[in-house]
XYZ file of C-alpha atoms in Angstrom:
489
model
C 27.975 40.053 -25.954
C 25.742 36.958 -25.851
C 25.271 35.708 -22.290
C 23.708 32.235 -22.377
C 21.124 31.059 -19.884
C 21.755 27.879 -17.940
C 19.562 26.012 -20.469
C 21.513 27.410 -23.437
C 24.836 26.627 -21.763
C 23.688 23.045 -21.186
C 22.775 22.767 -24.879
C 26.237 24.048 -25.821
C 27.890 21.445 -23.571
C 25.945 18.617 -25.192
C 26.662 20.001 -28.668
C 30.403 20.190 -27.952
C 30.256 16.593 -26.716
C 28.846 15.565 -30.103
C 25.391 14.499 -28.934
C 22.394 14.502 -31.257
C 20.018 17.085 -29.767
C 16.307 17.942 -29.749
C 15.686 21.396 -28.248
C 12.101 22.168 -27.219
C 12.180 25.956 -27.497
C 9.114 27.885 -26.343
C 7.952 31.138 -27.909
C 10.556 33.883 -27.650
C 13.204 31.699 -25.985
C 15.890 32.578 -28.526
C 16.047 29.368 -30.529
C 17.874 30.871 -33.521
C 20.223 32.753 -31.198
C 20.911 29.469 -29.412
C 21.695 27.668 -32.659
C 23.982 30.510 -33.746
C 25.669 30.324 -30.324
C 26.335 26.622 -30.855
C 27.698 27.229 -34.342
C 30.054 30.005 -33.217
C 31.695 27.634 -30.772
C 33.001 25.265 -33.436
C 35.027 25.449 -36.632
C 33.241 22.456 -38.132
C 31.107 22.881 -41.269
C 27.388 23.035 -40.674
C 24.100 23.409 -42.527
C 21.016 25.137 -41.163
C 17.630 24.014 -42.536
C 14.870 26.608 -42.383
C 11.132 26.159 -42.831
C 10.977 28.695 -45.689
C 13.288 30.859 -47.775
C 12.626 34.084 -45.850
C 13.705 32.455 -42.576
C 16.798 30.995 -44.262
C 17.794 34.387 -45.637
C 17.335 36.078 -42.258
C 19.267 33.322 -40.494
C 22.184 33.720 -42.898
C 22.823 37.165 -41.411
C 23.140 35.686 -37.913
C 25.188 32.537 -38.414
C 28.983 32.383 -38.785
C 30.561 31.643 -42.198
C 31.021 27.962 -41.383
C 27.223 27.452 -41.558
C 25.222 27.477 -44.815
C 21.533 28.383 -44.414
C 19.094 26.732 -46.861
C 15.669 25.113 -47.150
C 15.278 21.419 -47.910
C 13.529 22.330 -51.169
C 16.452 24.514 -52.275
C 18.889 21.670 -51.663
C 16.653 19.310 -53.623
C 16.333 21.826 -56.466
C 20.101 22.281 -56.697
C 20.625 18.504 -56.692
C 18.028 17.495 -59.283
C 14.935 19.713 -59.126
C 16.368 22.046 -61.776
C 15.900 19.246 -64.293
C 12.121 19.725 -63.908
C 12.221 23.487 -64.460
C 10.053 23.232 -67.578
C 7.207 21.679 -65.579
C 7.299 23.983 -62.552
C 4.733 26.786 -62.477
C 2.398 25.150 -64.986
C -1.224 26.385 -65.028
C -3.680 24.779 -62.630
C -5.847 21.999 -63.983
C -9.034 20.655 -62.434
C -8.464 17.126 -61.198
C -10.957 15.599 -63.619
C -8.914 16.849 -66.592
C -5.749 15.323 -65.173
C -7.714 12.149 -64.470
C -8.825 11.928 -68.085
C -5.210 12.047 -69.227
C -4.440 9.252 -66.773
C -7.272 7.158 -68.215
C -9.993 7.840 -65.638
C -12.997 8.213 -67.933
C -15.691 6.015 -66.367
C -17.338 5.643 -62.935
C -16.149 2.819 -60.692
C -18.193 0.639 -58.371
C -16.627 0.289 -54.902
C -18.431 -1.400 -51.993
C -21.900 -0.604 -53.371
C -20.892 3.015 -54.015
C -20.515 4.544 -57.459
C -17.472 6.801 -57.617
C -17.586 9.300 -60.468
C -14.424 10.159 -62.444
C -14.030 13.471 -60.599
C -14.002 11.714 -57.204
C -11.595 9.080 -58.473
C -9.274 11.725 -59.918
C -9.289 13.701 -56.673
C -8.504 10.550 -54.698
C -5.644 9.595 -57.014
C -3.976 13.011 -56.699
C -4.482 13.083 -52.926
C -2.874 9.638 -52.725
C 0.203 10.895 -54.598
C 0.412 13.950 -52.331
C 0.278 11.793 -49.187
C 3.034 9.592 -50.624
C 5.203 12.645 -51.369
C 4.840 13.910 -47.792
C 5.732 10.499 -46.374
C 9.116 8.893 -45.819
C 8.023 5.741 -47.656
C 9.998 4.312 -50.555
C 6.986 3.020 -52.471
C 3.448 4.197 -53.058
C 1.096 1.830 -51.224
C -2.463 1.291 -50.027
C -1.958 3.209 -46.765
C -1.416 6.430 -48.719
C -5.100 6.386 -49.662
C -7.012 9.267 -48.047
C -10.116 8.558 -46.004
C -13.426 8.676 -47.898
C -16.769 8.820 -46.114
C -18.691 5.568 -46.446
C -15.562 3.648 -47.400
C -14.005 3.390 -43.957
C -13.991 -0.349 -43.294
C -11.014 -2.515 -44.341
C -12.923 -4.359 -47.066
C -14.099 -1.148 -48.732
C -10.646 0.423 -48.531
C -9.122 -2.665 -50.102
C -11.567 -2.382 -53.011
C -10.814 1.328 -53.311
C -7.089 0.610 -53.360
C -7.546 -1.856 -56.223
C -9.062 0.971 -58.269
C -6.983 3.965 -57.162
C -3.443 2.694 -56.603
C -2.767 1.719 -60.266
C -3.753 5.232 -61.382
C -1.714 6.792 -58.560
C 1.337 4.852 -59.688
C 0.687 5.996 -63.241
C 0.527 9.598 -61.976
C 3.785 9.159 -60.070
C 5.427 7.716 -63.187
C 4.141 10.749 -65.114
C 5.898 13.024 -62.624
C 9.271 11.411 -63.337
C 9.346 12.964 -66.816
C 11.362 16.205 -66.565
C 9.983 17.691 -69.796
C 6.230 17.150 -69.950
C 3.345 15.378 -68.259
C -0.328 15.466 -67.319
C 0.070 15.970 -63.555
C 0.851 19.484 -62.358
C 4.419 19.433 -61.021
C 5.304 21.261 -57.795
C 8.339 21.500 -55.463
C 7.107 18.719 -53.177
C 7.466 16.345 -56.126
C 11.160 17.037 -56.783
C 11.799 16.971 -53.009
C 10.352 13.449 -52.874
C 12.266 12.363 -55.979
C 15.486 13.653 -54.390
C 14.751 11.860 -51.108
C 14.425 8.557 -52.957
C 18.033 8.887 -54.162
C 19.135 8.565 -50.496
C 21.128 11.801 -50.663
C 24.155 12.542 -48.537
C 24.371 16.097 -47.233
C 28.026 16.986 -46.847
C 28.412 18.669 -43.450
C 29.767 17.945 -40.005
C 26.543 18.992 -38.283
C 22.979 19.788 -39.338
C 20.601 22.231 -37.639
C 16.879 21.736 -38.333
C 14.698 24.709 -37.396
C 10.904 24.648 -36.874
C 11.142 20.883 -36.458
C 7.561 20.684 -35.189
C 6.300 21.445 -38.716
C 8.560 19.062 -40.602
C 7.188 16.723 -43.254
C 8.128 13.065 -42.730
C 10.073 13.177 -46.002
C 12.307 15.957 -44.641
C 12.594 14.124 -41.327
C 13.780 11.058 -43.222
C 16.402 13.033 -45.173
C 17.589 14.710 -41.973
C 17.772 11.526 -39.867
C 19.528 9.656 -42.670
C 22.583 11.861 -42.139
C 23.145 10.820 -38.508
C 25.899 8.327 -39.319
C 28.235 11.011 -40.640
C 26.857 14.269 -39.153
C 25.752 15.505 -35.744
C 22.017 16.306 -35.758
C 20.400 19.164 -33.850
C 16.700 19.920 -34.194
C 14.922 22.822 -32.544
C 11.267 23.734 -32.402
C 8.184 24.069 -30.274
C 5.756 21.162 -30.419
C 3.028 23.458 -29.132
C 3.421 25.545 -32.311
C 2.710 22.602 -34.608
C -0.088 24.253 -36.617
C 0.449 22.850 -40.106
C -0.684 19.237 -39.699
C -3.352 19.852 -42.358
C -0.520 20.485 -44.820
C 1.226 17.172 -44.120
C 3.598 18.486 -41.459
C 4.536 16.285 -38.528
C 5.972 17.015 -35.100
C 9.099 14.889 -35.263
C 10.632 16.113 -32.022
C 8.980 13.756 -29.563
C 10.256 10.643 -31.382
C 13.755 11.942 -32.158
C 16.569 9.615 -31.092
C 18.864 11.908 -29.147
C 19.258 14.049 -26.036
C 16.123 16.093 -25.304
C 16.563 19.538 -23.735
C 14.298 22.520 -23.086
C 14.520 26.287 -23.582
C 11.772 27.730 -21.382
C 12.806 31.293 -20.556
C 11.183 33.741 -22.954
C 13.005 36.967 -23.763
C 10.025 38.328 -25.728
C 7.527 38.983 -22.939
C 7.074 39.178 -19.198
C 5.579 36.905 -16.532
C 1.940 37.982 -17.057
C 1.926 36.915 -20.680
C 3.872 33.750 -19.815
C 0.977 32.823 -17.507
C -1.493 33.369 -20.359
C 0.677 31.315 -22.709
C 0.904 28.496 -20.156
C -2.889 28.351 -19.975
C -2.990 27.535 -23.698
C -0.036 25.180 -23.379
C -2.039 23.228 -20.806
C -5.031 23.049 -23.162
C -2.720 22.005 -25.993
C -1.568 19.096 -23.805
C 2.041 20.276 -24.121
C 4.580 19.486 -21.358
C 6.432 22.798 -21.832
C 5.799 25.741 -19.459
C 7.292 29.179 -20.028
C 8.955 31.664 -17.709
C 8.676 35.324 -18.655
C 11.496 37.853 -18.545
C 11.476 40.089 -15.472
C 13.171 42.813 -17.523
C 10.405 42.797 -20.172
C 7.097 43.635 -18.476
C 4.020 42.743 -20.514
C 0.493 43.842 -19.623
C -2.863 42.354 -20.597
C -6.045 44.307 -21.222
C -8.119 46.159 -23.846
C -6.361 48.117 -26.582
C -7.912 50.986 -28.514
C -5.085 51.187 -31.080
C -3.142 47.915 -31.338
C -0.039 47.679 -33.476
C -1.172 44.330 -34.889
C -4.451 42.408 -35.080
C -4.225 38.622 -35.431
C -7.103 36.699 -36.993
C -8.145 33.068 -37.147
C -9.163 33.146 -40.829
C -8.302 34.925 -44.063
C -11.874 36.181 -44.279
C -11.527 37.624 -40.785
C -8.264 39.316 -41.760
C -9.827 40.954 -44.815
C -12.765 42.121 -42.715
C -10.353 43.773 -40.282
C -8.526 45.411 -43.196
C -11.720 46.888 -44.602
C -12.997 48.048 -41.203
C -9.811 49.951 -40.412
C -9.501 51.386 -43.899
C -13.043 52.680 -43.531
C -11.957 54.317 -40.262
C -9.282 56.203 -42.196
C -6.246 54.264 -40.952
C -3.192 53.128 -42.888
C -3.372 49.307 -42.880
C -0.832 46.632 -43.830
C -1.684 43.005 -44.518
C 1.045 40.453 -43.739
C 1.960 38.818 -47.023
C 0.911 41.895 -48.996
C -1.986 42.441 -51.359
C -0.476 42.116 -54.850
C -1.333 38.474 -55.363
C -4.808 39.007 -53.913
C -5.386 41.916 -56.309
C -4.390 39.846 -59.341
C -6.576 36.955 -58.273
C -9.530 39.252 -57.527
C -9.262 40.745 -61.020
C -9.165 37.244 -62.499
C -12.205 36.237 -60.410
C -14.029 39.341 -61.633
C -13.336 38.392 -65.248
C -14.664 34.867 -64.708
C -17.772 36.198 -62.944
C -18.420 38.411 -65.961
C -18.167 35.434 -68.312
C -14.811 36.509 -69.720
C -11.654 34.368 -69.858
C -8.674 35.290 -67.710
C -4.991 35.040 -68.413
C -4.015 34.647 -64.766
C -1.782 31.543 -64.582
C -3.633 30.221 -61.533
C -7.091 30.430 -63.113
C -6.465 30.350 -66.865
C -8.005 26.904 -67.367
C -11.275 27.606 -65.535
C -14.222 28.610 -67.739
C -16.398 30.134 -64.993
C -16.243 31.316 -61.382
C -18.514 28.411 -60.465
C -15.836 26.002 -61.683
C -13.307 27.697 -59.387
C -15.713 27.422 -56.440
C -16.160 23.715 -57.086
C -12.413 23.185 -57.495
C -11.579 24.957 -54.227
C -14.284 23.135 -52.278
C -13.725 19.607 -53.551
C -10.298 19.269 -55.160
C -7.425 18.713 -52.688
C -4.992 20.594 -54.926
C -7.281 23.621 -54.810
C -7.366 24.023 -51.032
C -5.136 27.083 -51.132
C -7.695 28.857 -53.343
C -10.447 28.528 -50.727
C -9.532 31.797 -48.923
C -9.916 33.680 -52.213
C -13.277 32.037 -52.891
C -14.453 32.902 -49.381
C -13.411 36.537 -49.763
C -15.037 36.940 -53.172
C -18.271 35.250 -52.129
C -18.501 37.186 -48.845
C -17.479 40.661 -50.012
C -17.428 40.842 -53.805
C -14.480 41.638 -56.043
C -15.095 45.406 -56.186
C -14.845 45.731 -52.405
C -11.729 43.559 -52.266
C -9.985 45.479 -55.049
C -10.804 48.809 -53.429
C -9.436 47.616 -50.088
C -6.272 46.064 -51.539
C -5.487 49.225 -53.487
C -5.368 51.145 -50.227
C -3.049 48.801 -48.319
C 0.191 50.232 -46.964
C 3.620 48.692 -46.518
C 4.229 47.586 -42.931
C 6.819 50.300 -42.124
C 4.289 53.000 -43.110
C 1.150 51.427 -41.633
C -0.643 52.452 -38.469
C -1.906 48.923 -37.962
C -0.880 45.500 -39.296
C -3.383 42.705 -39.867
C -2.384 39.050 -40.104
C -3.726 35.561 -39.691
C -2.232 33.657 -36.770
C -0.649 31.231 -39.235
C 1.178 34.004 -41.101
C 2.128 35.683 -37.823
C 4.160 32.676 -36.774
C 7.760 33.721 -36.268
C 6.755 37.393 -35.995
C 6.315 39.691 -32.993
C 4.853 43.134 -32.280
C 4.840 45.477 -29.315
C 1.023 45.624 -28.948
C -1.217 42.827 -30.216
C -4.973 42.347 -30.267
C -6.669 38.996 -30.929
C -9.516 39.340 -33.437
C -13.023 38.105 -32.763
C -13.034 35.211 -35.234
C -11.418 32.832 -32.717
C -14.661 31.113 -31.783
C -15.249 29.139 -28.555
C -16.004 25.416 -28.760
C -19.705 24.570 -29.213
C -21.954 23.828 -26.264
C -22.705 20.223 -25.350
C -26.059 18.775 -24.277
C -24.868 18.687 -20.657
C -25.561 21.432 -18.090
C -23.846 22.570 -14.924
C -25.494 22.833 -11.487
C -26.963 26.210 -12.381
C -28.512 24.894 -15.592
C -26.030 26.520 -17.976
C -24.859 24.517 -21.018
C -21.374 23.078 -20.619
C -19.082 23.904 -23.546
C -17.188 21.176 -25.339
C -13.479 20.639 -24.656
C -11.003 22.934 -26.352
C -9.492 21.236 -29.390
C -5.708 20.919 -28.762
C -5.050 22.050 -32.348
C -7.035 25.236 -31.721
C -5.197 25.702 -28.421
C -1.873 25.501 -30.270
C -3.011 28.193 -32.702
C -4.165 30.374 -29.800
C -0.779 29.860 -28.115
C 0.960 31.071 -31.281
C -1.306 34.118 -31.427
C -0.959 35.266 -27.811
C 2.824 34.876 -27.812
C 3.359 37.379 -30.643
C 3.134 40.338 -28.205
C 6.054 41.937 -26.379
C 4.586 44.789 -24.321
C 0.791 44.487 -24.333
C -1.773 41.839 -25.290
C -5.501 42.333 -25.774
C -6.937 38.810 -25.680
C -10.348 40.048 -26.962
C -11.351 37.230 -29.365
C -9.986 34.598 -26.977
C -11.472 36.069 -23.813
C -14.155 33.345 -23.840
C -11.513 31.092 -22.266
C -11.933 33.032 -18.991
C -15.353 31.398 -18.465
C -14.542 27.997 -19.940
C -14.340 25.201 -17.332
C -10.813 24.316 -18.440
C -9.610 27.899 -18.703
C -8.037 28.421 -15.288
C -4.662 30.169 -15.785
C -1.622 27.998 -15.164
C 1.745 29.370 -14.060
């Protein structure tokens, strides 16, 4: 029997009254349970929007039959994305090759700077990506990314004169459902669908993880308010995907704003630790821990899970614990990493690879350059880091020894991939580095550290709130001596 808290009951009252709602739900406060509670108290038809397919599938087991659980991309695919099936999953292409097909074959002079074709091609594709993540109807100058040395209005205007025509040509290329020069991905058909001003047939819409919503999804969601009741839920302090185009849409949502602050995941001690990071993240939310779920803080010799700041840090933890003879699981699994490591090994040896992600690269050096400088290759950077730090033989040996999570003695994850997960005992890895020291000194002559970046504080908040019973802050313990690190209740 679900017994709602006063905050959940208040949300239900507003939902029954037909109000548009924005629920700020802290870590472990039962946001999905709250949404399911709202849905069970009505016979109206609803749709639940999840951040990814795994969350949508899990939510489908918890919601009543009157609610359909999907992702925005799946709705877009069903509506028109299936028409572009032939172009989805095409091999990667370095930006300069795509640029050549778009007609970018010569350097351009912009504000006394010579921009080579590779730079121009990168900028064109980044411009299209920024347009696809936006709610805008037309591709325009403000979708241009920032380039060093071209920051002033005059230089950006000159850059726009060069880049925007090619960006529009690239966007026109993406409209062809059968073939084209630009690599087609799901964000493209989502944007194309949004431009049709779609109507989602439902009486109410539930948007989960609203703090990580792209403006294009926000636009689709908000456009339904004239015929459907809108409810968004999320935690602004867990907005950790801004680098991927996500946007915290909750603070500007036109509706009734409510809070879920009582965490059922952990006790008061961990709530105090979480509130310290919430303060540093400049978030208004403060959590209250459950008195029936005691959580302790302190060193752990054998944690259930280790959370890392970086992919390289996660792989290092995997190899260290495998060397110690433990059964180790890596969140996300190792199959894709194994295939990519084998492909990297082939390229390092001067042999071609058939891996669809790397088939068009002639050498490992070309992959390194692509990951470092091409915006569409950002997701390959963790692989490049791992290969360059450890070598493919070491990675392959480690991946071959990974266990499935149910059979592992320890689970390793990045904080990003741990989002939405929880474990009984959690340790924070040592790759969460403190902010650098400034040139200023305190009264005792010690260097004063720089302020904690709110984005890093949000990631730390996500990491520390994954624990239920015990948390070893280890890699974040530097906050205890930071001037701004005083715990906040």
